[in-house]
Amino acid sequence: MIVYDLECRAGQHRFEGWFKSSEDFARQQERGLVSCPHCGSAEVGKAIQAPRLSRKGNQMVEAPSRPQQPSRPAEVPTAPVASAPIPAEAVEVIRKLAQMQVEALKSSRYVGKNFAEDARAMHYGEREAEAIHGQTSASEAQELLEEGIAVMPLPFPVTPPEQAN
Ligand SMILES: [Zn+2]
């Protein structure tokens, strides 16, 4: 006996058919003796089999399709923004913060892009400790924090002295 996965052409119903041999199946199919148990259609053929590994290894085998990982959106540096009118109290707080930053930075030296380098040098005692501020990337700031170096983002952008009028 031989078993075939069959499919009717009309309704794509799948069912199994048992035959004495492949010739027997061909003969019965030719005469319209093989009919779909679901809809009675005699338009029946072998269902397309999922590809399988053969011992000869000469059959095409479909690689398992993996759902594509959604590509991560490019990291865009974010800046604080407000889309709604800012309440007066908030404006006052922000003004005070800005003032505090100005005061804090009076005793701090602007080191620009050397920030990470200088911060490390001070942390490892290669130079005298002092308050500095400057520019660094988020990833570099993260590395500094991981090394135990206290850094914090300034709430307001700082105009480099060489650019100030
Ligand atoms: Zn059918």
PDB file of C-alpha atoms in Angstrom, residues 21-149:
ATOM      1  CA  SER A  21       0.710   1.379  -5.975  1.00  0.00           C
ATOM      2  CA  SER A  22       1.577   4.565  -7.754  1.00  0.00           C
ATOM      3  CA  GLU A  23       0.225   3.018 -10.971  1.00  0.00           C
ATOM      4  CA  ASP A  24      -3.024   2.257  -9.192  1.00  0.00           C
ATOM      5  CA  PHE A  25      -3.269   5.888  -8.121  1.00  0.00           C
ATOM      6  CA  ALA A  26      -2.531   7.118 -11.652  1.00  0.00           C
ATOM      7  CA  ARG A  27      -5.181   4.819 -13.066  1.00  0.00           C
ATOM      8  CA  GLN A  28      -7.824   5.807 -10.560  1.00  0.00           C
ATOM      9  CA  GLN A  29      -7.015   9.484 -10.979  1.00  0.00           C
ATOM     10  CA  GLU A  30      -7.282   9.180 -14.752  1.00  0.00           C
ATOM     11  CA  ARG A  31     -10.735   7.675 -14.492  1.00  0.00           C
ATOM     12  CA  GLY A  32     -11.888  10.256 -12.017  1.00  0.00           C
ATOM     13  CA  LEU A  33     -12.275   7.676  -9.328  1.00  0.00           C
ATOM     14  CA  VAL A  34     -10.374   9.674  -6.783  1.00  0.00           C
ATOM     15  CA  SER A  35     -12.666  12.282  -5.337  1.00  0.00           C
ATOM     16  CA  CYS A  36     -12.381  14.810  -2.573  1.00  0.00           C
ATOM     17  CA  PRO A  37     -14.130  13.605   0.593  1.00  0.00           C
ATOM     18  CA  HIS A  38     -14.889  17.219   1.459  1.00  0.00           C
ATOM     19  CA  CYS A  39     -16.559  18.461  -1.682  1.00  0.00           C
ATOM     20  CA  GLY A  40     -16.721  15.439  -3.970  1.00  0.00           C
ATOM     21  CA  SER A  41     -14.594  17.016  -6.667  1.00  0.00           C
ATOM     22  CA  ALA A  42     -12.754  14.527  -8.830  1.00  0.00           C
ATOM     23  CA  GLU A  43     -10.163  17.100  -9.773  1.00  0.00           C
ATOM     24  CA  VAL A  44      -7.625  15.733  -7.382  1.00  0.00           C
ATOM     25  CA  GLY A  45      -3.882  15.730  -7.473  1.00  0.00           C
ATOM     26  CA  LYS A  46      -0.975  15.085  -5.205  1.00  0.00           C
ATOM     27  CA  ALA A  47      -0.575  17.820  -2.679  1.00  0.00           C
ATOM     28  CA  ILE A  48       2.655  19.728  -2.910  1.00  0.00           C
ATOM     29  CA  GLN A  49       4.927  18.242  -0.338  1.00  0.00           C
ATOM     30  CA  ALA A  50       7.050  20.286   1.939  1.00  0.00           C
ATOM     31  CA  PRO A  51      10.650  19.839   0.837  1.00  0.00           C
ATOM     32  CA  ARG A  52      12.457  17.139   2.746  1.00  0.00           C
ATOM     33  CA  LEU A  53      16.020  16.085   3.114  1.00  0.00           C
ATOM     34  CA  SER A  54      16.914  13.208   0.898  1.00  0.00           C
ATOM     35  CA  ARG A  55      19.765  10.836   1.504  1.00  0.00           C
ATOM     36  CA  LYS A  56      21.174  11.670  -1.897  1.00  0.00           C
ATOM     37  CA  GLY A  57      21.206  15.300  -0.951  1.00  0.00           C
ATOM     38  CA  ASN A  58      20.291  16.370  -4.461  1.00  0.00           C
ATOM     39  CA  GLN A  59      16.930  17.860  -3.611  1.00  0.00           C
ATOM     40  CA  MET A  60      16.357  21.462  -2.927  1.00  0.00           C
ATOM     41  CA  VAL A  61      15.740  22.099   0.710  1.00  0.00           C
ATOM     42  CA  GLU A  62      14.293  25.364   1.751  1.00  0.00           C
ATOM     43  CA  ALA A  63      16.143  27.047   4.520  1.00  0.00           C
ATOM     44  CA  PRO A  64      13.861  27.743   7.452  1.00  0.00           C
ATOM     45  CA  SER A  65      12.722  31.260   7.016  1.00  0.00           C
ATOM     46  CA  ARG A  66      13.486  33.440   9.951  1.00  0.00           C
ATOM     47  CA  PRO A  67      11.379  36.501  10.609  1.00  0.00           C
ATOM     48  CA  GLN A  68      13.414  39.530   9.783  1.00  0.00           C
ATOM     49  CA  GLN A  69      14.603  41.415  12.783  1.00  0.00           C
ATOM     50  CA  PRO A  70      13.167  44.878  12.619  1.00  0.00           C
ATOM     51  CA  SER A  71      16.118  47.133  12.099  1.00  0.00           C
ATOM     52  CA  ARG A  72      16.721  49.390  15.021  1.00  0.00           C
ATOM     53  CA  PRO A  73      16.014  53.006  14.308  1.00  0.00           C
ATOM     54  CA  ALA A  74      19.150  55.059  14.062  1.00  0.00           C
ATOM     55  CA  GLU A  75      20.075  56.605  17.341  1.00  0.00           C
ATOM     56  CA  VAL A  76      19.338  60.249  17.119  1.00  0.00           C
ATOM     57  CA  PRO A  77      20.569  62.530  19.824  1.00  0.00           C
ATOM     58  CA  THR A  78      17.597  64.011  21.547  1.00  0.00           C
ATOM     59  CA  ALA A  79      17.302  67.541  22.746  1.00  0.00           C
ATOM     60  CA  PRO A  80      14.760  68.655  25.306  1.00  0.00           C
ATOM     61  CA  VAL A  81      11.778  70.143  23.571  1.00  0.00           C
ATOM     62  CA  ALA A  82       8.450  71.525  24.669  1.00  0.00           C
ATOM     63  CA  SER A  83       5.437  71.539  22.434  1.00  0.00           C
ATOM     64  CA  ALA A  84       3.044  73.109  24.916  1.00  0.00           C
ATOM     65  CA  PRO A  85       3.166  76.516  26.508  1.00  0.00           C
ATOM     66  CA  ILE A  86       5.385  76.299  29.577  1.00  0.00           C
ATOM     67  CA  PRO A  87       3.675  77.344  32.820  1.00  0.00           C
ATOM     68  CA  ALA A  88       5.049  80.462  34.476  1.00  0.00           C
ATOM     69  CA  GLU A  89       6.247  78.477  37.527  1.00  0.00           C
ATOM     70  CA  ALA A  90       8.209  76.141  35.274  1.00  0.00           C
ATOM     71  CA  VAL A  91       9.752  79.074  33.459  1.00  0.00           C
ATOM     72  CA  GLU A  92      10.838  80.443  36.841  1.00  0.00           C
ATOM     73  CA  VAL A  93      12.352  77.064  37.817  1.00  0.00           C
ATOM     74  CA  ILE A  94      14.167  76.807  34.506  1.00  0.00           C
ATOM     75  CA  ARG A  95      15.469  80.374  34.904  1.00  0.00           C
ATOM     76  CA  LYS A  96      16.779  79.519  38.370  1.00  0.00           C
ATOM     77  CA  LEU A  97      18.363  76.327  37.081  1.00  0.00           C
ATOM     78  CA  ALA A  98      20.050  78.238  34.307  1.00  0.00           C
ATOM     79  CA  GLN A  99      21.314  80.724  36.864  1.00  0.00           C
ATOM     80  CA  MET A 100      22.564  77.889  39.072  1.00  0.00           C
ATOM     81  CA  GLN A 101      24.402  76.409  36.137  1.00  0.00           C
ATOM     82  CA  VAL A 102      26.024  79.756  35.389  1.00  0.00           C
ATOM     83  CA  GLU A 103      27.070  80.059  39.050  1.00  0.00           C
ATOM     84  CA  ALA A 104      28.328  76.485  39.161  1.00  0.00           C
ATOM     85  CA  LEU A 105      30.325  76.908  35.993  1.00  0.00           C
ATOM     86  CA  LYS A 106      32.003  80.087  37.297  1.00  0.00           C
ATOM     87  CA  SER A 107      34.230  77.862  39.392  1.00  0.00           C
ATOM     88  CA  SER A 108      34.505  75.295  36.617  1.00  0.00           C
ATOM     89  CA  ARG A 109      36.937  75.338  33.738  1.00  0.00           C
ATOM     90  CA  TYR A 110      35.736  74.841  30.202  1.00  0.00           C
ATOM     91  CA  VAL A 111      37.777  72.124  28.569  1.00  0.00           C
ATOM     92  CA  GLY A 112      35.710  71.568  25.456  1.00  0.00           C
ATOM     93  CA  LYS A 113      36.306  68.279  23.713  1.00  0.00           C
ATOM     94  CA  ASN A 114      39.071  67.304  26.144  1.00  0.00           C
ATOM     95  CA  PHE A 115      36.440  66.648  28.776  1.00  0.00           C
ATOM     96  CA  ALA A 116      36.683  62.862  28.910  1.00  0.00           C
ATOM     97  CA  GLU A 117      40.476  62.941  28.793  1.00  0.00           C
ATOM     98  CA  ASP A 118      40.769  65.557  31.522  1.00  0.00           C
ATOM     99  CA  ALA A 119      38.147  63.881  33.691  1.00  0.00           C
ATOM    100  CA  ARG A 120      40.095  60.614  33.503  1.00  0.00           C
ATOM    101  CA  ALA A 121      43.421  62.295  34.209  1.00  0.00           C
ATOM    102  CA  MET A 122      41.997  63.847  37.377  1.00  0.00           C
ATOM    103  CA  HIS A 123      40.280  60.664  38.441  1.00  0.00           C
ATOM    104  CA  TYR A 124      43.481  58.678  38.181  1.00  0.00           C
ATOM    105  CA  GLY A 125      45.469  61.395  39.952  1.00  0.00           C
ATOM    106  CA  GLU A 126      47.487  62.374  36.897  1.00  0.00           C
ATOM    107  CA  ARG A 127      46.565  65.986  37.439  1.00  0.00           C
ATOM    108  CA  GLU A 128      45.102  68.215  40.089  1.00  0.00           C
ATOM    109  CA  ALA A 129      41.405  67.807  40.595  1.00  0.00           C
ATOM    110  CA  GLU A 130      39.207  70.715  39.648  1.00  0.00           C
ATOM    111  CA  ALA A 131      35.714  71.279  38.390  1.00  0.00           C
ATOM    112  CA  ILE A 132      35.586  71.100  34.639  1.00  0.00           C
ATOM    113  CA  HIS A 133      32.912  71.127  32.033  1.00  0.00           C
ATOM    114  CA  GLY A 134      33.038  70.496  28.349  1.00  0.00           C
ATOM    115  CA  GLN A 135      31.741  68.292  25.619  1.00  0.00           C
ATOM    116  CA  THR A 136      31.601  64.553  25.362  1.00  0.00           C
ATOM    117  CA  SER A 137      29.445  61.976  23.690  1.00  0.00           C
ATOM    118  CA  ALA A 138      26.753  60.081  25.548  1.00  0.00           C
ATOM    119  CA  SER A 139      28.663  56.819  25.113  1.00  0.00           C
ATOM    120  CA  GLU A 140      31.860  58.370  26.417  1.00  0.00           C
ATOM    121  CA  ALA A 141      30.001  59.824  29.411  1.00  0.00           C
ATOM    122  CA  GLN A 142      28.634  56.352  30.053  1.00  0.00           C
ATOM    123  CA  GLU A 143      32.144  54.907  29.991  1.00  0.00           C
ATOM    124  CA  LEU A 144      33.313  57.543  32.456  1.00  0.00           C
ATOM    125  CA  LEU A 145      30.457  56.672  34.797  1.00  0.00           C
ATOM    126  CA  GLU A 146      31.332  53.003  34.519  1.00  0.00           C
ATOM    127  CA  GLU A 147      34.898  53.851  35.531  1.00  0.00           C
ATOM    128  CA  GLY A 148      33.493  55.528  38.610  1.00  0.00           C
ATOM    129  CA  ILE A 149      34.110  59.058  37.386  1.00  0.00           C
TER     130      ILE A 149
END
